[in-house]
Amino acid sequence: MADEPSVTRWSFQDFKLFYDIKFGRKKQTEDKAADSNGNGHLVSNGNSSSVTSNGSGHVNNKVELSIYEQFQLQAQGRSAQSNGTSSTGIDEKPQRSLLPPFESAEMRTLAESLSRDIIRGSPDIKWETIKGLENAKRLLKEAVVMPIKYPKYFTGLLTPWKGILLFGPPGTGKTMLAKAVATECKTTFFNISASSIVSKWRGDSEKLVKVLFELARHHAPSTIFLDEIDAIISQRGEGRSEHEASRRLKTELLIQMDGLTRSDALVFVLAATNLPWELDAAMLRRLEKRILVPLPEPEARRAMFEELLPSPSDEKELPYDLLVDRSEGYSGSDIRLLCKEAAMQPLRRVMASLEDRELVPEDELPKVGPITHADIEVALRNTRPSAHLHAHRYDKFNEDYGSQILQ
């Protein structure tokens, strides 16, 4: 029992690794282990032993070890140091591990919980998917996309902005813009909300913020998207009733944001909010690039209507001009609801005819008719905009704090 670690210090992965080796696949790999030289050692987080993972676990089987830890083979000793993925060969360059080395098992556990918010694949949102918002797209390209593609030009005074704020009415496409940036740049995308970094345990929230930025630097180039950032770091002050834990969380986030400006790692913080005037002044300073995402212009609204409500080839074209004129002040989300309401009208007529009948076989169901001009009128009467009341406040904030757009 001397080679068994203390159970109280095991993580789930450590227990699974030890269990598989001791009881599960040990017999299957005895021959392979006998053929090896038996001198393989793993060093994890600076603690050297036969096998050490975050200070716990002793395993002598190198073949089994490669399932859990990534080998970084050295020239003579063939010792490996890793924190989470498997290697494919002795002479191959190891792949980047999922987690960077941490000083304690507690920090590693927090990192594993944050790893669920990493979108390792592309969000698959293209610039063409977002209708309109040409000025916002252009500013995002010069702030994030171009520095990653052509880093030669962005040095010295032209060091890329590390903090970018997208603000505007709800439903205008701020989240889609952030995902389009991640798709275009092929960066690791961290989709973070308040629930990701707020914990009920004292001190864990600050550690989660620190671990988040360590993960982002490890997976650089990466994008940290903080949705509804006003819920995380609102204004501080003596007159505001603020809990001590909330203040510590805000302080740690400000410190980590400040550290990005002194780092060469391509880590971008993209924040989105509907209430930019609620943000703390210190956070506004760190979010250097502030981009207004306004309500869609008439050209963008027409493009949305033509995509969501295409005209049948054998029918008269839908009244797109009427829809554009009557949808002033609608956000992109409101336009989608308007189109959905118009598309429901023909279906309601079919459902009314089927209401008093018994269950009709699927192959005998009547077809849904096309959308008519009257359906458009009904949808316009039943749908109201949701984001136009405070549009003037966003324009005022953009004049005071935003990135001025040069036409």
CSV table of C-alpha atoms in Angstrom, one decimal:
chain,number,residue,atom,x,y,z
A,1,MET,CA,0.0,0.0,0.0
A,2,ALA,CA,3.0,2.3,0.0
A,3,ASP,CA,2.5,3.2,-3.6
A,4,GLU,CA,-1.2,4.3,-3.1
A,5,PRO,CA,-1.8,8.0,-2.7
A,6,SER,CA,-4.1,9.5,-0.1
A,7,VAL,CA,-7.7,9.1,-1.2
A,8,THR,CA,-8.6,12.5,0.1
A,9,ARG,CA,-6.4,14.2,-2.4
A,10,TRP,CA,-7.6,12.4,-5.5
A,11,SER,CA,-9.5,14.1,-8.3
A,12,PHE,CA,-11.8,12.0,-10.4
A,13,GLN,CA,-9.3,11.7,-13.2
A,14,ASP,CA,-6.6,10.5,-10.7
A,15,PHE,CA,-8.9,7.9,-9.3
A,16,LYS,CA,-9.9,6.7,-12.8
A,17,LEU,CA,-6.3,6.4,-13.9
A,18,PHE,CA,-5.3,4.5,-10.7
A,19,TYR,CA,-8.3,2.2,-10.9
A,20,ASP,CA,-7.8,1.3,-14.6
A,21,ILE,CA,-4.1,0.5,-14.0
A,22,LYS,CA,-4.7,-1.5,-10.7
A,23,PHE,CA,-7.8,-3.4,-11.6
A,24,GLY,CA,-9.0,-2.7,-15.2
A,25,ARG,CA,-6.3,-2.8,-17.9
A,26,LYS,CA,-3.2,-3.8,-15.9
A,27,LYS,CA,-3.2,-7.4,-17.1
A,28,GLN,CA,-3.7,-6.4,-20.7
A,29,THR,CA,-0.6,-4.3,-20.7
A,30,GLU,CA,1.8,-6.3,-18.6
A,31,ASP,CA,3.5,-7.7,-21.7
A,32,LYS,CA,3.9,-4.2,-23.2
A,33,ALA,CA,5.2,-2.9,-19.9
A,34,ALA,CA,7.7,-5.7,-19.7
A,35,ASP,CA,9.1,-4.8,-23.1
A,36,SER,CA,9.6,-1.2,-22.1
A,37,ASN,CA,12.7,-0.1,-20.2
A,38,GLY,CA,10.7,0.8,-17.1
A,39,ASN,CA,12.4,4.1,-16.7
A,40,GLY,CA,9.6,6.4,-17.7
A,41,HIS,CA,8.8,9.1,-15.2
A,42,LEU,CA,6.2,11.8,-15.2
A,43,VAL,CA,6.7,15.2,-13.6
A,44,SER,CA,3.5,17.2,-13.2
A,45,ASN,CA,3.4,20.7,-11.7
A,46,GLY,CA,7.1,20.3,-10.6
A,47,ASN,CA,6.7,17.3,-8.4
A,48,SER,CA,8.8,14.4,-9.6
A,49,SER,CA,8.0,10.8,-8.7
A,50,SER,CA,7.2,7.6,-10.6
A,51,VAL,CA,4.0,9.2,-11.7
A,52,THR,CA,2.7,12.4,-10.1
A,53,SER,CA,-0.5,14.2,-11.0
A,54,ASN,CA,-1.0,17.4,-9.0
A,55,GLY,CA,0.9,15.9,-6.1
A,56,SER,CA,-1.0,12.6,-6.0
A,57,GLY,CA,-0.9,9.2,-7.6
A,58,HIS,CA,2.0,6.8,-8.3
A,59,VAL,CA,1.8,4.7,-11.4
A,60,ASN,CA,4.7,2.8,-12.9
A,61,ASN,CA,3.0,1.8,-16.1
A,62,LYS,CA,4.1,4.1,-18.9
A,63,VAL,CA,1.7,2.6,-21.5
A,64,GLU,CA,-1.3,3.3,-19.3
A,65,LEU,CA,0.0,6.7,-18.4
A,66,SER,CA,-0.1,7.9,-22.0
A,67,ILE,CA,-3.9,7.6,-21.9
A,68,TYR,CA,-4.1,10.4,-19.3
A,69,GLU,CA,-1.0,12.5,-19.4
A,70,GLN,CA,0.7,14.1,-22.4
A,71,PHE,CA,4.4,13.2,-22.7
A,72,GLN,CA,7.0,15.8,-23.2
A,73,LEU,CA,10.0,13.6,-23.8
A,74,GLN,CA,13.4,14.9,-23.0
A,75,ALA,CA,16.6,14.0,-24.8
A,76,GLN,CA,18.1,11.4,-22.4
A,77,GLY,CA,15.8,10.5,-19.6
A,78,ARG,CA,12.6,10.3,-21.7
A,79,SER,CA,10.7,11.9,-18.9
A,80,ALA,CA,7.4,13.4,-19.6
A,81,GLN,CA,5.6,16.5,-18.1
A,82,SER,CA,2.0,17.2,-19.0
A,83,ASN,CA,-1.4,18.2,-17.6
A,84,GLY,CA,-4.0,16.5,-19.6
A,85,THR,CA,-3.8,14.9,-23.1
A,86,SER,CA,-2.3,11.9,-24.7
A,87,SER,CA,0.8,11.8,-26.9
A,88,THR,CA,1.0,9.9,-30.1
A,89,GLY,CA,4.7,9.0,-30.4
A,90,ILE,CA,8.1,9.3,-28.9
A,91,ASP,CA,9.6,11.4,-31.6
A,92,GLU,CA,6.5,13.5,-32.4
A,93,LYS,CA,6.0,17.0,-31.2
A,94,PRO,CA,3.4,16.8,-28.3
A,95,GLN,CA,0.1,18.4,-28.8
A,96,ARG,CA,-1.1,21.3,-26.6
A,97,SER,CA,-2.6,19.9,-23.5
A,98,LEU,CA,-6.1,20.9,-22.4
A,99,LEU,CA,-4.9,22.4,-19.1
A,100,PRO,CA,-1.7,24.3,-18.3
A,101,PRO,CA,0.3,23.3,-15.2
A,102,PHE,CA,-1.2,24.6,-12.0
A,103,GLU,CA,0.3,24.9,-8.6
A,104,SER,CA,-2.4,23.0,-6.8
A,105,ALA,CA,-5.1,20.4,-7.4
A,106,GLU,CA,-7.7,23.0,-6.3
A,107,MET,CA,-6.8,25.3,-9.2
A,108,ARG,CA,-6.8,22.3,-11.6
A,109,THR,CA,-10.3,21.4,-10.5
A,110,LEU,CA,-11.5,25.0,-11.1
A,111,ALA,CA,-9.9,24.9,-14.5
A,112,GLU,CA,-11.7,21.7,-15.4
A,113,SER,CA,-15.0,23.3,-14.5
A,114,LEU,CA,-14.2,26.3,-16.8
A,115,SER,CA,-13.2,24.0,-19.6
A,116,ARG,CA,-16.8,23.2,-20.2
A,117,ASP,CA,-17.3,26.8,-21.4
A,118,ILE,CA,-14.6,26.4,-24.1
A,119,ILE,CA,-15.8,26.1,-27.6
A,120,ARG,CA,-12.9,24.3,-29.2
A,121,GLY,CA,-14.5,24.0,-32.6
A,122,SER,CA,-15.6,26.9,-34.8
A,123,PRO,CA,-18.9,28.6,-33.9
A,124,ASP,CA,-19.5,28.6,-37.7
A,125,ILE,CA,-20.9,32.1,-37.8
A,126,LYS,CA,-19.6,34.0,-41.0
A,127,TRP,CA,-19.6,37.7,-41.5
A,128,GLU,CA,-22.1,37.2,-44.4
A,129,THR,CA,-24.6,35.6,-41.9
A,130,ILE,CA,-24.9,39.0,-40.1
A,131,LYS,CA,-27.0,41.4,-42.2
A,132,GLY,CA,-25.9,45.0,-42.0
A,133,LEU,CA,-23.7,46.3,-39.2
A,134,GLU,CA,-20.9,47.1,-41.7
A,135,ASN,CA,-19.2,49.7,-39.5
A,136,ALA,CA,-19.2,47.4,-36.5
A,137,LYS,CA,-17.8,44.6,-38.6
A,138,ARG,CA,-15.0,46.8,-40.0
A,139,LEU,CA,-14.0,48.0,-36.5
A,140,LEU,CA,-13.9,44.4,-35.2
A,141,LYS,CA,-11.8,43.3,-38.1
A,142,GLU,CA,-9.2,46.0,-37.5
A,143,ALA,CA,-9.3,45.4,-33.8
A,144,VAL,CA,-9.0,41.6,-33.7
A,145,VAL,CA,-8.9,39.9,-37.1
A,146,MET,CA,-6.1,41.8,-38.7
A,147,PRO,CA,-3.7,41.7,-35.7
A,148,ILE,CA,-4.0,37.9,-35.7
A,149,LYS,CA,-3.5,37.5,-39.4
A,150,TYR,CA,-0.8,40.2,-39.9
A,151,PRO,CA,1.0,40.7,-36.6
A,152,LYS,CA,3.9,42.4,-38.3
A,153,TYR,CA,2.0,45.6,-38.6
A,154,PHE,CA,0.7,45.7,-35.0
A,155,THR,CA,3.7,46.4,-32.9
A,156,GLY,CA,4.8,49.2,-30.7
A,157,LEU,CA,2.2,51.9,-30.6
A,158,LEU,CA,-0.1,49.9,-32.8
A,159,THR,CA,-0.3,47.0,-30.4
A,160,PRO,CA,-3.8,45.5,-30.8
A,161,TRP,CA,-6.5,46.4,-28.4
A,162,LYS,CA,-7.0,43.6,-25.8
A,163,GLY,CA,-10.4,44.8,-24.5
A,164,ILE,CA,-13.4,45.4,-26.8
A,165,LEU,CA,-16.9,46.4,-25.7
A,166,LEU,CA,-19.9,45.8,-27.9
A,167,PHE,CA,-22.9,47.8,-26.7
A,168,GLY,CA,-26.3,48.5,-28.1
A,169,PRO,CA,-30.0,47.6,-27.8
A,170,PRO,CA,-30.9,44.0,-27.1
A,171,GLY,CA,-31.3,41.7,-30.1
A,172,THR,CA,-29.0,43.6,-32.5
A,173,GLY,CA,-26.4,40.9,-33.0
A,174,LYS,CA,-23.7,41.5,-30.4
A,175,THR,CA,-23.2,37.8,-29.6
A,176,MET,CA,-23.2,36.8,-33.3
A,177,LEU,CA,-20.5,39.4,-33.9
A,178,ALA,CA,-18.4,37.8,-31.2
A,179,LYS,CA,-18.9,34.4,-32.6
A,180,ALA,CA,-18.0,35.6,-36.1
A,181,VAL,CA,-14.7,36.9,-34.8
A,182,ALA,CA,-13.9,33.5,-33.3
A,183,THR,CA,-14.9,31.8,-36.6
A,184,GLU,CA,-12.8,34.2,-38.7
A,185,CYS,CA,-9.7,34.1,-36.5
A,186,LYS,CA,-10.0,30.3,-35.7
A,187,THR,CA,-9.3,31.2,-32.0
A,188,THR,CA,-10.3,29.3,-28.9
A,189,PHE,CA,-13.6,30.8,-27.8
A,190,PHE,CA,-14.5,31.1,-24.1
A,191,ASN,CA,-18.2,31.8,-23.8
A,192,ILE,CA,-18.4,33.1,-20.2
A,193,SER,CA,-21.4,34.3,-18.3
A,194,ALA,CA,-21.8,35.3,-14.6
A,195,SER,CA,-22.6,31.7,-13.7
A,196,SER,CA,-19.2,30.6,-15.0
A,197,ILE,CA,-17.1,32.7,-12.6
A,198,VAL,CA,-19.4,33.2,-9.6
A,199,SER,CA,-19.2,30.6,-6.9
A,200,LYS,CA,-20.9,30.3,-3.5
A,201,TRP,CA,-17.6,29.3,-1.9
A,202,ARG,CA,-15.5,32.1,-0.4
A,203,GLY,CA,-12.5,33.0,-2.5
A,204,ASP,CA,-13.4,30.7,-5.4
A,205,SER,CA,-14.8,33.5,-7.7
A,206,GLU,CA,-11.5,35.3,-7.7
A,207,LYS,CA,-9.6,32.1,-8.4
A,208,LEU,CA,-12.0,31.2,-11.2
A,209,VAL,CA,-11.2,34.6,-12.9
A,210,LYS,CA,-7.5,34.0,-12.5
A,211,VAL,CA,-7.7,30.4,-13.9
A,212,LEU,CA,-9.8,31.7,-16.8
A,213,PHE,CA,-7.1,34.1,-18.0
A,214,GLU,CA,-4.4,31.4,-17.5
A,215,LEU,CA,-6.4,29.1,-19.7
A,216,ALA,CA,-6.9,31.8,-22.3
A,217,ARG,CA,-3.1,32.5,-22.4
A,218,HIS,CA,-2.4,28.7,-22.6
A,219,HIS,CA,-4.8,28.3,-25.6
A,220,ALA,CA,-3.8,31.6,-27.3
A,221,PRO,CA,-4.8,33.0,-29.7
A,222,SER,CA,-8.1,33.0,-27.8
A,223,THR,CA,-11.2,35.1,-27.3
A,224,ILE,CA,-12.9,35.5,-23.9
A,225,PHE,CA,-16.5,36.6,-24.5
A,226,LEU,CA,-18.2,38.1,-21.4
A,227,ASP,CA,-21.9,38.3,-22.2
A,228,GLU,CA,-23.9,40.8,-20.2
A,229,ILE,CA,-20.8,42.1,-18.5
A,230,ASP,CA,-22.8,44.7,-16.5
A,231,ALA,CA,-24.0,41.8,-14.3
A,232,ILE,CA,-20.4,41.1,-13.4
A,233,ILE,CA,-18.8,44.4,-13.0
A,234,SER,CA,-21.2,47.3,-12.4
A,235,GLN,CA,-20.3,50.6,-10.9
A,236,ARG,CA,-18.6,50.6,-7.5
A,237,GLY,CA,-19.0,53.3,-4.8
A,238,GLU,CA,-19.7,54.0,-1.2
A,239,GLY,CA,-23.4,54.7,-1.8
A,240,ARG,CA,-24.0,51.3,-3.4
A,241,SER,CA,-24.9,48.3,-1.4
A,242,GLU,CA,-22.2,45.8,-2.6
A,243,HIS,CA,-21.1,42.6,-1.1
A,244,GLU,CA,-17.5,42.0,-0.2
A,245,ALA,CA,-17.3,39.0,-2.5
A,246,SER,CA,-18.6,40.9,-5.4
A,247,ARG,CA,-16.0,43.7,-4.9
A,248,ARG,CA,-13.2,41.1,-4.7
A,249,LEU,CA,-14.4,39.5,-8.0
A,250,LYS,CA,-14.4,42.9,-9.7
A,251,THR,CA,-11.0,43.7,-8.4
A,252,GLU,CA,-9.5,40.4,-9.6
A,253,LEU,CA,-11.1,40.9,-13.1
A,254,LEU,CA,-9.7,44.4,-13.3
A,255,ILE,CA,-6.2,43.1,-12.4
A,256,GLN,CA,-6.3,40.3,-14.9
A,257,MET,CA,-7.6,42.7,-17.6
A,258,ASP,CA,-4.7,45.1,-16.8
A,259,GLY,CA,-2.2,42.2,-17.1
A,260,LEU,CA,-3.3,41.5,-20.7
A,261,THR,CA,-2.0,44.9,-21.9
A,262,ARG,CA,1.5,44.0,-20.6
A,263,SER,CA,1.4,40.5,-22.2
A,264,ASP,CA,2.4,39.5,-25.7
A,265,ALA,CA,-0.2,36.7,-25.8
A,266,LEU,CA,-3.0,37.2,-28.3
A,267,VAL,CA,-5.8,37.1,-25.8
A,268,PHE,CA,-8.8,39.3,-26.6
A,269,VAL,CA,-11.6,40.1,-24.2
A,270,LEU,CA,-14.9,40.7,-26.0
A,271,ALA,CA,-17.6,42.1,-23.7
A,272,ALA,CA,-21.2,42.7,-24.6
A,273,THR,CA,-23.8,44.7,-22.7
A,274,ASN,CA,-27.2,46.4,-23.1
A,275,LEU,CA,-26.5,48.8,-20.3
A,276,PRO,CA,-23.0,50.4,-21.0
A,277,TRP,CA,-23.7,53.3,-18.6
A,278,GLU,CA,-23.9,50.8,-15.7
A,279,LEU,CA,-20.3,49.7,-16.1
A,280,ASP,CA,-17.5,50.7,-13.8
A,281,ALA,CA,-15.2,53.5,-15.0
A,282,ALA,CA,-12.1,51.3,-14.4
A,283,MET,CA,-13.5,48.6,-16.7
A,284,LEU,CA,-14.4,51.1,-19.4
A,285,ARG,CA,-10.8,52.2,-19.4
A,286,ARG,CA,-9.6,48.7,-19.9
A,287,LEU,CA,-12.2,48.0,-22.6
A,288,GLU,CA,-10.2,50.3,-25.0
A,289,LYS,CA,-12.3,49.8,-28.1
A,290,ARG,CA,-16.0,50.5,-27.6
A,291,ILE,CA,-18.2,49.7,-30.6
A,292,LEU,CA,-21.9,50.6,-31.0
A,293,VAL,CA,-24.1,47.9,-32.5
A,294,PRO,CA,-27.1,49.9,-33.5
A,295,LEU,CA,-30.6,49.0,-34.7
A,296,PRO,CA,-30.6,47.7,-38.3
A,297,GLU,CA,-30.7,50.2,-41.1
A,298,PRO,CA,-33.4,49.9,-43.9
A,299,GLU,CA,-31.1,48.0,-46.2
A,300,ALA,CA,-30.3,45.5,-43.5
A,301,ARG,CA,-34.0,45.1,-42.6
A,302,ARG,CA,-34.8,44.4,-46.3
A,303,ALA,CA,-32.1,41.8,-46.5
A,304,MET,CA,-33.4,40.1,-43.3
A,305,PHE,CA,-37.0,40.1,-44.7
A,306,GLU,CA,-35.9,38.7,-48.1
A,307,GLU,CA,-34.0,35.9,-46.3
A,308,LEU,CA,-36.6,35.0,-43.7
A,309,LEU,CA,-39.7,35.4,-45.9
A,310,PRO,CA,-38.6,34.5,-49.5
A,311,SER,CA,-41.3,35.1,-52.1
A,312,PRO,CA,-42.7,32.0,-53.9
A,313,SER,CA,-41.5,31.8,-57.5
A,314,ASP,CA,-45.0,31.4,-58.9
A,315,GLU,CA,-46.6,34.0,-56.7
A,316,LYS,CA,-46.6,37.8,-56.4
A,317,GLU,CA,-43.6,39.2,-54.5
A,318,LEU,CA,-44.2,40.0,-50.9
A,319,PRO,CA,-44.5,43.7,-49.9
A,320,TYR,CA,-40.9,44.1,-48.7
A,321,ASP,CA,-41.1,47.9,-49.0
A,322,LEU,CA,-44.1,48.0,-46.6
A,323,LEU,CA,-42.3,45.7,-44.2
A,324,VAL,CA,-39.2,48.0,-44.2
A,325,ASP,CA,-41.2,51.2,-43.7
A,326,ARG,CA,-43.3,49.7,-40.9
A,327,SER,CA,-40.4,48.1,-39.1
A,328,GLU,CA,-38.5,51.3,-38.1
A,329,GLY,CA,-37.0,50.8,-34.6
A,330,TYR,CA,-37.1,47.0,-34.8
A,331,SER,CA,-34.1,45.0,-33.8
A,332,GLY,CA,-32.9,41.9,-35.6
A,333,SER,CA,-34.6,39.7,-33.0
A,334,ASP,CA,-37.9,41.7,-33.4
A,335,ILE,CA,-37.7,41.2,-37.2
A,336,ARG,CA,-37.4,37.5,-36.8
A,337,LEU,CA,-40.5,37.4,-34.5
A,338,LEU,CA,-42.4,39.5,-37.1
A,339,CYS,CA,-41.5,37.0,-39.8
A,340,LYS,CA,-42.5,34.1,-37.6
A,341,GLU,CA,-45.9,35.7,-36.9
A,342,ALA,CA,-46.5,36.2,-40.6
A,343,ALA,CA,-45.5,32.6,-41.4
A,344,MET,CA,-47.9,31.4,-38.7
A,345,GLN,CA,-51.0,32.8,-40.4
A,346,PRO,CA,-51.3,30.2,-43.3
A,347,LEU,CA,-50.6,27.5,-40.7
A,348,ARG,CA,-53.4,28.8,-38.5
A,349,ARG,CA,-55.9,28.4,-41.3
A,350,VAL,CA,-54.8,24.8,-41.8
A,351,MET,CA,-55.0,24.1,-38.1
A,352,ALA,CA,-58.6,25.6,-38.0
A,353,SER,CA,-59.7,23.2,-40.7
A,354,LEU,CA,-58.2,20.2,-38.8
A,355,GLU,CA,-59.5,21.1,-35.4
A,356,ASP,CA,-62.9,19.4,-35.7
A,357,ARG,CA,-61.6,16.4,-37.6
A,358,GLU,CA,-60.2,13.2,-36.3
A,359,LEU,CA,-56.5,12.4,-36.6
A,360,VAL,CA,-55.5,12.7,-40.2
A,361,PRO,CA,-52.7,10.5,-41.6
A,362,GLU,CA,-49.5,12.4,-42.3
A,363,ASP,CA,-49.6,11.7,-46.1
A,364,GLU,CA,-53.2,13.2,-46.3
A,365,LEU,CA,-52.5,16.4,-44.5
A,366,PRO,CA,-53.3,19.5,-46.5
A,367,LYS,CA,-50.5,21.8,-47.7
A,368,VAL,CA,-49.8,25.1,-46.0
A,369,GLY,CA,-50.6,28.0,-48.3
A,370,PRO,CA,-48.4,30.9,-49.2
A,371,ILE,CA,-48.1,34.1,-47.1
A,372,THR,CA,-50.4,36.8,-48.4
A,373,HIS,CA,-50.4,40.6,-48.1
A,374,ALA,CA,-53.2,40.3,-45.4
A,375,ASP,CA,-50.9,38.0,-43.4
A,376,ILE,CA,-48.2,40.7,-43.4
A,377,GLU,CA,-50.7,43.3,-42.1
A,378,VAL,CA,-51.8,41.0,-39.3
A,379,ALA,CA,-48.2,40.3,-38.3
A,380,LEU,CA,-47.4,44.0,-38.2
A,381,ARG,CA,-50.4,44.7,-36.0
A,382,ASN,CA,-49.5,41.9,-33.6
A,383,THR,CA,-45.8,42.6,-33.2
A,384,ARG,CA,-44.2,45.6,-31.4
A,385,PRO,CA,-40.5,46.6,-31.2
A,386,SER,CA,-38.8,45.9,-27.9
A,387,ALA,CA,-35.5,47.9,-28.1
A,388,HIS,CA,-36.4,51.4,-29.5
A,389,LEU,CA,-37.2,53.2,-26.3
A,390,HIS,CA,-33.6,53.8,-25.2
A,391,ALA,CA,-32.0,54.1,-28.6
A,392,HIS,CA,-31.1,57.8,-28.0
A,393,ARG,CA,-29.1,56.8,-24.8
A,394,TYR,CA,-26.9,54.5,-26.8
A,395,ASP,CA,-26.2,57.3,-29.3
A,396,LYS,CA,-25.3,59.6,-26.5
A,397,PHE,CA,-23.0,57.0,-24.9
A,398,ASN,CA,-21.4,56.5,-28.2
A,399,GLU,CA,-20.7,60.2,-28.6
A,400,ASP,CA,-19.1,60.4,-25.1
A,401,TYR,CA,-17.2,57.1,-24.9
A,402,GLY,CA,-17.6,55.1,-28.1
A,403,SER,CA,-15.2,54.6,-31.1
A,404,GLN,CA,-16.1,57.2,-33.6
A,405,ILE,CA,-16.8,55.8,-37.0
A,406,LEU,CA,-15.1,57.5,-40.0
A,407,GLN,CA,-17.2,57.2,-43.1
